[in-house]
Amino acid sequence: MTLQILAVFFPAFVLVALGYALRRWQIIPDGQWRGINLLNYRVLLPCVLFVTIARADLMQAGALPVLALSAGGIALALVLSLGMARLLKASARETAALVAVCCVWNVVLFFTLADRLQGEASLQWTGTIATPSLVLATIIIVMAFAGTRAGGMRKALPALATDPVLIACLLAVAAALVWPLLPPLLSAETVETLLSPLDLAGYGSLALVLICMGAGLDFAALKGRIRLLFTAAAIRSLAIPLGVLAGAGALGIDGNAQTLLVLALGGPSAAFVYAVATEFDGETGLTAGMITLTVLISAIALPVLTALTLLS
Amino acid sequence: MSPVVAALVPVFGVIALGWVLRRSGLVAAPLWGGINRLSYQALMPAFLFITISRADYEAVPAGSFMLAAAAGFLVMGAIMLGFRLIPMPGPLYTSLFQGGVRWNGFVLLALAPAAFGEEGAALAALAFAPTVPLVNVMCVGIMTIWGTSEHTPNLRRVGLRIITNPIILGCLAGLAANLAGAFQSGPVADTLDLAGRASLPLILLTIGAGLDFTSLRARPGIISLSVTAKLIIAPAVFYALGILLGVEGVALAVLVGIGATPGAAAAYVLAREMGGDAEMMAGHVTATTLLAAVTLPIWIAIAAL
């Protein structure tokens, strides 16, 4: 069991470390990461989301509790982060960073680990789990950061309307719902051929996104505001997956779906939260520190939590 | 749909996506440098290493295949030297020469697993090790004689750059691992496999981003000649040499595929650095990339007959 878990997690976290090393030693200089991150966020991530969600059977048996728990995990993150921010007397800008980091989990790491753990079988649930979480989380983080600056809400709606992740998710949901009606017009083979460039671009590039995740780690940002940093990491990497595990038990979700829900919602925060924080002039330093800490704690907590689901 | 055509759709689809991204400004031209660097220096060597280290070369005619591949490039070099008889400025000739001999192996690598299976992919990867230095030495030699760089080329530096090319190092390390039976599986192999998988889509995107349709108007006559050399003469030469040296089956299809690949963007870089005709080179790469979508499956089908 230990070896199986290590085999799943080791390559992904080595690539994260590789990304950190490439940036730390300037093998890929700072200025050149901008293009790589832009390609990731605007193209590769939407590609992988589109093909995964478009192929998901959102109407399959047992999908409703999985969809509900995926959305419930984000609701839990929102409630916990707002509650803790109030308890810690965090400023509005600090609260926005805490909410964003707690609500957004790293979808690419999830797809990579799900594939390594369950192979093709993981595709039965990955799209179903990703859809509600990502749509909700994207709306929450944009509203959270936009709400902290004057005129931010005016900027929030156009930002949401042009958000590549949100657009990809919504288009893919539409495609997933239309998919069963297509065979009379287009054969399954034709649709697969049409999706194949997005498949190659998206799934082939999972490693690149992990490398970028590592390149974005900022250990200098871990200094100061320790309570907020650890609160974010504790909510993101411990409280939410444990809550999801309990929720899965209550809703009767088990097997692959249960493991994948924990793997998804217990993952570290996504690097694109930092990009949104920058766009809305948010607490970028604090956000970078929180993301870094969630990655470090997830590297230990996520394999343990995954092992727990496999044992149960 | 034939497996080759089905394999071509994602390859040329991603190339087209790269072009759209740059053209629309979604990922602007100056931002592609980092993507290029990461793909060539880190991810592609990992891909070549893992493909070669895991391949079973005892099951394929690797020896005669490699000999035919190397001979193919030498013969193409000789044919392209013959084109020097056509009166034209030296820099333009160097670009014509590069157009005829340089190959874009990454297109073939992306195509190979779906079109030829694992065996074909392993052969395509193996071909990089000897042919990349061979082609580079030929091109640098021609550029030194007929290029018009204002700086005297530092041959030692060029030589060092060829032998420390991450692509070549990845191939050689993979071959050593294959012979030693190391890194065939386990966490290191899994990590390299995961990293390497990202290389091909990224390189295909950068190929698309590099397409420059305005450059097609630069020297239409010479570009037609270089395109003919690359997409018609080269695959015919590789095919003939393959038959002559007893290469057959999947190995022959891969060999002809090597000859029929479009031109490589590296030719443009060298033309700029060593005084070739960079604009003509950009036009050649763009034209061969577009036309190879049609000619490549035809040549592979001929080889499979």
PDB file of N, CA and C in Angstrom, chain A residues 7 10-12 14-15 22 26-29 32-36 38-39 42-44 47 112 115-116 189 193 196-198 200-201 204-208 210-211, chain B residues 1 6 9-11 13-14 17 21 25-28 31-35 37-38 41-43 110 187-188 190-191 194-202 204-205:
ATOM      1  N   ALA A   7       4.307   5.540  -5.363  1.00  0.00           N
ATOM      2  CA  ALA A   7       4.431   5.502  -6.828  1.00  0.00           C
ATOM      3  C   ALA A   7       3.466   6.486  -7.488  1.00  0.00           C
ATOM      4  N   PHE A  10       4.925  10.346  -6.047  1.00  0.00           N
ATOM      5  CA  PHE A  10       6.325  10.750  -6.235  1.00  0.00           C
ATOM      6  C   PHE A  10       6.562  11.536  -7.529  1.00  0.00           C
ATOM      7  N   PRO A  11       6.160  11.005  -8.700  1.00  0.00           N
ATOM      8  CA  PRO A  11       6.469  11.747  -9.945  1.00  0.00           C
ATOM      9  C   PRO A  11       5.852  13.146  -9.967  1.00  0.00           C
ATOM     10  N   ALA A  12       4.617  13.252  -9.470  1.00  0.00           N
ATOM     11  CA  ALA A  12       3.952  14.565  -9.531  1.00  0.00           C
ATOM     12  C   ALA A  12       4.696  15.580  -8.666  1.00  0.00           C
ATOM     13  N   VAL A  14       7.802  15.408  -7.666  1.00  0.00           N
ATOM     14  CA  VAL A  14       9.156  15.659  -8.204  1.00  0.00           C
ATOM     15  C   VAL A  14       9.092  16.734  -9.284  1.00  0.00           C
ATOM     16  N   LEU A  15       8.041  16.690 -10.108  1.00  0.00           N
ATOM     17  CA  LEU A  15       7.906  17.713 -11.157  1.00  0.00           C
ATOM     18  C   LEU A  15       7.658  19.093 -10.549  1.00  0.00           C
ATOM     19  N   LEU A  22      14.039  24.914 -11.514  1.00  0.00           N
ATOM     20  CA  LEU A  22      14.265  25.611 -12.794  1.00  0.00           C
ATOM     21  C   LEU A  22      14.171  27.122 -12.619  1.00  0.00           C
ATOM     22  N   GLN A  26      17.318  29.849 -12.153  1.00  0.00           N
ATOM     23  CA  GLN A  26      17.196  30.679 -13.364  1.00  0.00           C
ATOM     24  C   GLN A  26      17.565  29.922 -14.648  1.00  0.00           C
ATOM     25  N   ILE A  27      17.357  28.598 -14.637  1.00  0.00           N
ATOM     26  CA  ILE A  27      17.576  27.826 -15.873  1.00  0.00           C
ATOM     27  C   ILE A  27      16.522  28.305 -16.879  1.00  0.00           C
ATOM     28  N   ILE A  28      15.303  28.517 -16.394  1.00  0.00           N
ATOM     29  CA  ILE A  28      14.296  29.253 -17.164  1.00  0.00           C
ATOM     30  C   ILE A  28      14.160  30.596 -16.421  1.00  0.00           C
ATOM     31  N   PRO A  29      14.657  31.682 -16.999  1.00  0.00           N
ATOM     32  CA  PRO A  29      14.643  32.960 -16.276  1.00  0.00           C
ATOM     33  C   PRO A  29      13.229  33.454 -15.958  1.00  0.00           C
ATOM     34  N   GLN A  32      10.658  34.559 -18.608  1.00  0.00           N
ATOM     35  CA  GLN A  32      10.129  33.572 -19.560  1.00  0.00           C
ATOM     36  C   GLN A  32       8.973  32.754 -18.985  1.00  0.00           C
ATOM     37  N   TRP A  33       8.780  32.803 -17.664  1.00  0.00           N
ATOM     38  CA  TRP A  33       7.677  32.037 -17.075  1.00  0.00           C
ATOM     39  C   TRP A  33       6.333  32.656 -17.416  1.00  0.00           C
ATOM     40  N   ARG A  34       6.341  33.960 -17.743  1.00  0.00           N
ATOM     41  CA  ARG A  34       5.070  34.629 -18.013  1.00  0.00           C
ATOM     42  C   ARG A  34       4.340  33.948 -19.178  1.00  0.00           C
ATOM     43  N   GLY A  35       5.094  33.685 -20.253  1.00  0.00           N
ATOM     44  CA  GLY A  35       4.486  33.037 -21.416  1.00  0.00           C
ATOM     45  C   GLY A  35       4.003  31.643 -21.094  1.00  0.00           C
ATOM     46  N   ILE A  36       4.810  30.929 -20.309  1.00  0.00           N
ATOM     47  CA  ILE A  36       4.448  29.547 -19.961  1.00  0.00           C
ATOM     48  C   ILE A  36       3.161  29.549 -19.119  1.00  0.00           C
ATOM     49  N   LEU A  38       0.889  31.868 -18.974  1.00  0.00           N
ATOM     50  CA  LEU A  38      -0.218  32.342 -19.791  1.00  0.00           C
ATOM     51  C   LEU A  38      -0.772  31.201 -20.658  1.00  0.00           C
ATOM     52  N   LEU A  39       0.146  30.456 -21.264  1.00  0.00           N
ATOM     53  CA  LEU A  39      -0.262  29.314 -22.095  1.00  0.00           C
ATOM     54  C   LEU A  39      -1.033  28.305 -21.246  1.00  0.00           C
ATOM     55  N   ARG A  42      -4.555  30.063 -20.096  1.00  0.00           N
ATOM     56  CA  ARG A  42      -5.493  30.438 -21.157  1.00  0.00           C
ATOM     57  C   ARG A  42      -5.809  29.296 -22.112  1.00  0.00           C
ATOM     58  N   VAL A  43      -4.881  28.332 -22.216  1.00  0.00           N
ATOM     59  CA  VAL A  43      -5.068  27.322 -23.263  1.00  0.00           C
ATOM     60  C   VAL A  43      -5.079  25.891 -22.725  1.00  0.00           C
ATOM     61  N   LEU A  44      -3.974  25.499 -22.079  1.00  0.00           N
ATOM     62  CA  LEU A  44      -3.829  24.081 -21.749  1.00  0.00           C
ATOM     63  C   LEU A  44      -4.831  23.631 -20.687  1.00  0.00           C
ATOM     64  N   CYS A  47      -8.219  23.391 -22.153  1.00  0.00           N
ATOM     65  CA  CYS A  47      -8.284  22.205 -23.044  1.00  0.00           C
ATOM     66  C   CYS A  47      -8.542  20.945 -22.229  1.00  0.00           C
ATOM     67  N   THR A 112      -3.786  14.389 -12.676  1.00  0.00           N
ATOM     68  CA  THR A 112      -2.549  13.595 -12.768  1.00  0.00           C
ATOM     69  C   THR A 112      -2.585  12.440 -11.768  1.00  0.00           C
ATOM     70  N   ASP A 115      -5.233   9.764 -12.581  1.00  0.00           N
ATOM     71  CA  ASP A 115      -4.807   8.890 -13.671  1.00  0.00           C
ATOM     72  C   ASP A 115      -3.768   7.882 -13.174  1.00  0.00           C
ATOM     73  N   ARG A 116      -2.855   8.347 -12.342  1.00  0.00           N
ATOM     74  CA  ARG A 116      -1.801   7.452 -11.856  1.00  0.00           C
ATOM     75  C   ARG A 116      -2.370   6.407 -10.898  1.00  0.00           C
ATOM     76  N   GLU A 189     -16.788   8.211 -33.293  1.00  0.00           N
ATOM     77  CA  GLU A 189     -15.405   8.250 -33.803  1.00  0.00           C
ATOM     78  C   GLU A 189     -15.058   9.660 -34.301  1.00  0.00           C
ATOM     79  N   THR A 193     -12.248  12.219 -32.904  1.00  0.00           N
ATOM     80  CA  THR A 193     -11.219  12.801 -33.779  1.00  0.00           C
ATOM     81  C   THR A 193     -11.193  14.322 -33.608  1.00  0.00           C
ATOM     82  N   SER A 196      -9.454  15.205 -30.498  1.00  0.00           N
ATOM     83  CA  SER A 196      -8.085  14.711 -30.336  1.00  0.00           C
ATOM     84  C   SER A 196      -7.014  15.813 -30.233  1.00  0.00           C
ATOM     85  N   PRO A 197      -7.123  16.946 -30.967  1.00  0.00           N
ATOM     86  CA  PRO A 197      -6.098  17.982 -30.759  1.00  0.00           C
ATOM     87  C   PRO A 197      -6.143  18.560 -29.339  1.00  0.00           C
ATOM     88  N   LEU A 198      -7.365  18.720 -28.808  1.00  0.00           N
ATOM     89  CA  LEU A 198      -7.483  19.253 -27.446  1.00  0.00           C
ATOM     90  C   LEU A 198      -6.946  18.244 -26.437  1.00  0.00           C
ATOM     91  N   LEU A 200      -4.546  16.037 -27.018  1.00  0.00           N
ATOM     92  CA  LEU A 200      -3.074  16.044 -27.098  1.00  0.00           C
ATOM     93  C   LEU A 200      -2.520  17.268 -26.376  1.00  0.00           C
ATOM     94  N   ALA A 201      -3.118  18.434 -26.650  1.00  0.00           N
ATOM     95  CA  ALA A 201      -2.610  19.665 -26.036  1.00  0.00           C
ATOM     96  C   ALA A 201      -2.847  19.659 -24.530  1.00  0.00           C
ATOM     97  N   GLY A 204      -1.475  16.085 -22.630  1.00  0.00           N
ATOM     98  CA  GLY A 204      -0.023  16.002 -22.778  1.00  0.00           C
ATOM     99  C   GLY A 204       0.687  17.005 -21.904  1.00  0.00           C
ATOM    100  N   SER A 205      -0.005  18.066 -21.533  1.00  0.00           N
ATOM    101  CA  SER A 205       0.674  19.164 -20.851  1.00  0.00           C
ATOM    102  C   SER A 205       0.484  19.174 -19.346  1.00  0.00           C
ATOM    103  N   LEU A 206      -0.111  18.096 -18.808  1.00  0.00           N
ATOM    104  CA  LEU A 206      -0.315  18.077 -17.356  1.00  0.00           C
ATOM    105  C   LEU A 206       0.994  18.351 -16.613  1.00  0.00           C
ATOM    106  N   ALA A 207       2.070  17.740 -17.121  1.00  0.00           N
ATOM    107  CA  ALA A 207       3.371  17.894 -16.440  1.00  0.00           C
ATOM    108  C   ALA A 207       3.811  19.348 -16.427  1.00  0.00           C
ATOM    109  N   LEU A 208       3.511  20.048 -17.504  1.00  0.00           N
ATOM    110  CA  LEU A 208       3.934  21.452 -17.585  1.00  0.00           C
ATOM    111  C   LEU A 208       3.259  22.272 -16.485  1.00  0.00           C
ATOM    112  N   LEU A 210       2.279  21.176 -13.634  1.00  0.00           N
ATOM    113  CA  LEU A 210       2.902  20.838 -12.352  1.00  0.00           C
ATOM    114  C   LEU A 210       4.237  21.568 -12.194  1.00  0.00           C
ATOM    115  N   ILE A 211       4.993  21.647 -13.289  1.00  0.00           N
ATOM    116  CA  ILE A 211       6.275  22.361 -13.248  1.00  0.00           C
ATOM    117  C   ILE A 211       6.040  23.841 -12.908  1.00  0.00           C
TER     118      ILE A 211
ATOM    119  N   MET B   1     -11.403   5.606 -40.980  1.00  0.00           N
ATOM    120  CA  MET B   1     -10.267   6.529 -41.159  1.00  0.00           C
ATOM    121  C   MET B   1      -8.963   5.763 -40.939  1.00  0.00           C
ATOM    122  N   ALA B   6      -5.746   9.504 -38.873  1.00  0.00           N
ATOM    123  CA  ALA B   6      -6.282   9.759 -37.524  1.00  0.00           C
ATOM    124  C   ALA B   6      -5.176  10.299 -36.614  1.00  0.00           C
ATOM    125  N   VAL B   9      -4.447  14.170 -37.413  1.00  0.00           N
ATOM    126  CA  VAL B   9      -5.423  15.207 -37.017  1.00  0.00           C
ATOM    127  C   VAL B   9      -4.987  15.932 -35.734  1.00  0.00           C
ATOM    128  N   PRO B  10      -4.688  15.200 -34.621  1.00  0.00           N
ATOM    129  CA  PRO B  10      -4.265  15.946 -33.425  1.00  0.00           C
ATOM    130  C   PRO B  10      -2.948  16.683 -33.621  1.00  0.00           C
ATOM    131  N   VAL B  11      -2.020  16.078 -34.385  1.00  0.00           N
ATOM    132  CA  VAL B  11      -0.700  16.704 -34.578  1.00  0.00           C
ATOM    133  C   VAL B  11      -0.859  18.053 -35.288  1.00  0.00           C
ATOM    134  N   GLY B  13      -3.647  19.606 -35.751  1.00  0.00           N
ATOM    135  CA  GLY B  13      -4.613  20.406 -34.989  1.00  0.00           C
ATOM    136  C   GLY B  13      -3.897  21.246 -33.941  1.00  0.00           C
ATOM    137  N   VAL B  14      -2.939  20.650 -33.238  1.00  0.00           N
ATOM    138  CA  VAL B  14      -2.196  21.397 -32.209  1.00  0.00           C
ATOM    139  C   VAL B  14      -1.288  22.438 -32.871  1.00  0.00           C
ATOM    140  N   LEU B  17      -3.456  25.240 -33.628  1.00  0.00           N
ATOM    141  CA  LEU B  17      -3.794  25.951 -32.382  1.00  0.00           C
ATOM    142  C   LEU B  17      -2.664  26.917 -32.004  1.00  0.00           C
ATOM    143  N   LEU B  21      -3.022  30.926 -31.543  1.00  0.00           N
ATOM    144  CA  LEU B  21      -2.680  31.582 -30.267  1.00  0.00           C
ATOM    145  C   LEU B  21      -1.762  32.781 -30.485  1.00  0.00           C
ATOM    146  N   GLY B  25      -2.892  36.872 -30.558  1.00  0.00           N
ATOM    147  CA  GLY B  25      -2.289  37.620 -29.450  1.00  0.00           C
ATOM    148  C   GLY B  25      -2.633  37.039 -28.090  1.00  0.00           C
ATOM    149  N   LEU B  26      -3.348  35.903 -28.082  1.00  0.00           N
ATOM    150  CA  LEU B  26      -3.679  35.249 -26.811  1.00  0.00           C
ATOM    151  C   LEU B  26      -2.399  34.848 -26.076  1.00  0.00           C
ATOM    152  N   VAL B  27      -1.420  34.375 -26.825  1.00  0.00           N
ATOM    153  CA  VAL B  27      -0.062  34.205 -26.291  1.00  0.00           C
ATOM    154  C   VAL B  27       0.838  34.919 -27.305  1.00  0.00           C
ATOM    155  N   ALA B  28       1.241  36.132 -26.955  1.00  0.00           N
ATOM    156  CA  ALA B  28       1.953  36.985 -27.919  1.00  0.00           C
ATOM    157  C   ALA B  28       3.336  36.434 -28.268  1.00  0.00           C
ATOM    158  N   LEU B  31       6.386  35.911 -25.927  1.00  0.00           N
ATOM    159  CA  LEU B  31       6.217  35.024 -24.778  1.00  0.00           C
ATOM    160  C   LEU B  31       6.539  33.559 -25.085  1.00  0.00           C
ATOM    161  N   TRP B  32       6.798  33.252 -26.353  1.00  0.00           N
ATOM    162  CA  TRP B  32       7.030  31.852 -26.722  1.00  0.00           C
ATOM    163  C   TRP B  32       8.437  31.374 -26.378  1.00  0.00           C
ATOM    164  N   GLY B  33       9.347  32.311 -26.078  1.00  0.00           N
ATOM    165  CA  GLY B  33      10.741  31.939 -25.793  1.00  0.00           C
ATOM    166  C   GLY B  33      10.860  30.946 -24.642  1.00  0.00           C
ATOM    167  N   GLY B  34      10.161  31.234 -23.541  1.00  0.00           N
ATOM    168  CA  GLY B  34      10.245  30.361 -22.370  1.00  0.00           C
ATOM    169  C   GLY B  34       9.649  28.990 -22.652  1.00  0.00           C
ATOM    170  N   ILE B  35       8.561  28.976 -23.414  1.00  0.00           N
ATOM    171  CA  ILE B  35       7.886  27.704 -23.742  1.00  0.00           C
ATOM    172  C   ILE B  35       8.838  26.835 -24.570  1.00  0.00           C
ATOM    173  N   ARG B  37      12.120  27.050 -24.702  1.00  0.00           N
ATOM    174  CA  ARG B  37      13.285  26.657 -23.922  1.00  0.00           C
ATOM    175  C   ARG B  37      12.962  25.465 -23.015  1.00  0.00           C
ATOM    176  N   LEU B  38      11.828  25.561 -22.335  1.00  0.00           N
ATOM    177  CA  LEU B  38      11.437  24.477 -21.434  1.00  0.00           C
ATOM    178  C   LEU B  38      11.212  23.182 -22.213  1.00  0.00           C
ATOM    179  N   GLN B  41      14.873  22.011 -23.717  1.00  0.00           N
ATOM    180  CA  GLN B  41      15.973  21.751 -22.803  1.00  0.00           C
ATOM    181  C   GLN B  41      15.622  20.786 -21.678  1.00  0.00           C
ATOM    182  N   ALA B  42      14.352  20.696 -21.327  1.00  0.00           N
ATOM    183  CA  ALA B  42      14.017  19.832 -20.193  1.00  0.00           C
ATOM    184  C   ALA B  42      13.086  18.688 -20.580  1.00  0.00           C
ATOM    185  N   LEU B  43      12.002  19.010 -21.297  1.00  0.00           N
ATOM    186  CA  LEU B  43      10.967  17.992 -21.490  1.00  0.00           C
ATOM    187  C   LEU B  43      11.275  17.016 -22.627  1.00  0.00           C
ATOM    188  N   ALA B 110       5.501  12.772 -32.704  1.00  0.00           N
ATOM    189  CA  ALA B 110       4.134  12.927 -32.222  1.00  0.00           C
ATOM    190  C   ALA B 110       3.186  11.983 -32.948  1.00  0.00           C
ATOM    191  N   PRO B 187      10.059   4.721  -9.959  1.00  0.00           N
ATOM    192  CA  PRO B 187       9.698   6.136  -9.787  1.00  0.00           C
ATOM    193  C   PRO B 187      10.430   7.101 -10.717  1.00  0.00           C
ATOM    194  N   VAL B 188      11.724   6.836 -10.989  1.00  0.00           N
ATOM    195  CA  VAL B 188      12.471   7.756 -11.864  1.00  0.00           C
ATOM    196  C   VAL B 188      11.902   7.684 -13.284  1.00  0.00           C
ATOM    197  N   ASP B 190       8.938   6.722 -14.145  1.00  0.00           N
ATOM    198  CA  ASP B 190       7.576   7.287 -14.145  1.00  0.00           C
ATOM    199  C   ASP B 190       7.622   8.812 -14.212  1.00  0.00           C
ATOM    200  N   THR B 191       8.570   9.399 -13.468  1.00  0.00           N
ATOM    201  CA  THR B 191       8.684  10.860 -13.459  1.00  0.00           C
ATOM    202  C   THR B 191       9.097  11.369 -14.841  1.00  0.00           C
ATOM    203  N   LEU B 194       6.181  11.105 -17.242  1.00  0.00           N
ATOM    204  CA  LEU B 194       5.190  12.166 -17.032  1.00  0.00           C
ATOM    205  C   LEU B 194       5.699  13.496 -17.599  1.00  0.00           C
ATOM    206  N   ALA B 195       6.971  13.794 -17.339  1.00  0.00           N
ATOM    207  CA  ALA B 195       7.547  15.055 -17.842  1.00  0.00           C
ATOM    208  C   ALA B 195       7.633  15.037 -19.361  1.00  0.00           C
ATOM    209  N   GLY B 196       8.083  13.918 -19.907  1.00  0.00           N
ATOM    210  CA  GLY B 196       8.294  13.819 -21.343  1.00  0.00           C
ATOM    211  C   GLY B 196       7.030  13.958 -22.154  1.00  0.00           C
ATOM    212  N   ARG B 197       5.909  13.480 -21.597  1.00  0.00           N
ATOM    213  CA  ARG B 197       4.640  13.547 -22.323  1.00  0.00           C
ATOM    214  C   ARG B 197       4.238  14.985 -22.663  1.00  0.00           C
ATOM    215  N   ALA B 198       4.729  15.933 -21.869  1.00  0.00           N
ATOM    216  CA  ALA B 198       4.362  17.334 -22.131  1.00  0.00           C
ATOM    217  C   ALA B 198       5.146  17.932 -23.286  1.00  0.00           C
ATOM    218  N   SER B 199       6.245  17.272 -23.660  1.00  0.00           N
ATOM    219  CA  SER B 199       7.140  17.895 -24.644  1.00  0.00           C
ATOM    220  C   SER B 199       6.498  18.030 -26.029  1.00  0.00           C
ATOM    221  N   LEU B 200       5.838  16.972 -26.482  1.00  0.00           N
ATOM    222  CA  LEU B 200       5.341  16.999 -27.864  1.00  0.00           C
ATOM    223  C   LEU B 200       4.255  18.043 -28.099  1.00  0.00           C
ATOM    224  N   PRO B 201       3.206  18.102 -27.238  1.00  0.00           N
ATOM    225  CA  PRO B 201       2.227  19.166 -27.495  1.00  0.00           C
ATOM    226  C   PRO B 201       2.851  20.553 -27.461  1.00  0.00           C
ATOM    227  N   LEU B 202       3.792  20.770 -26.548  1.00  0.00           N
ATOM    228  CA  LEU B 202       4.395  22.103 -26.469  1.00  0.00           C
ATOM    229  C   LEU B 202       5.207  22.416 -27.721  1.00  0.00           C
ATOM    230  N   LEU B 204       4.783  21.130 -30.678  1.00  0.00           N
ATOM    231  CA  LEU B 204       3.851  21.330 -31.801  1.00  0.00           C
ATOM    232  C   LEU B 204       3.226  22.728 -31.736  1.00  0.00           C
ATOM    233  N   LEU B 205       2.897  23.171 -30.531  1.00  0.00           N
ATOM    234  CA  LEU B 205       2.346  24.533 -30.394  1.00  0.00           C
ATOM    235  C   LEU B 205       3.376  25.573 -30.844  1.00  0.00           C
TER     236      LEU B 205
END
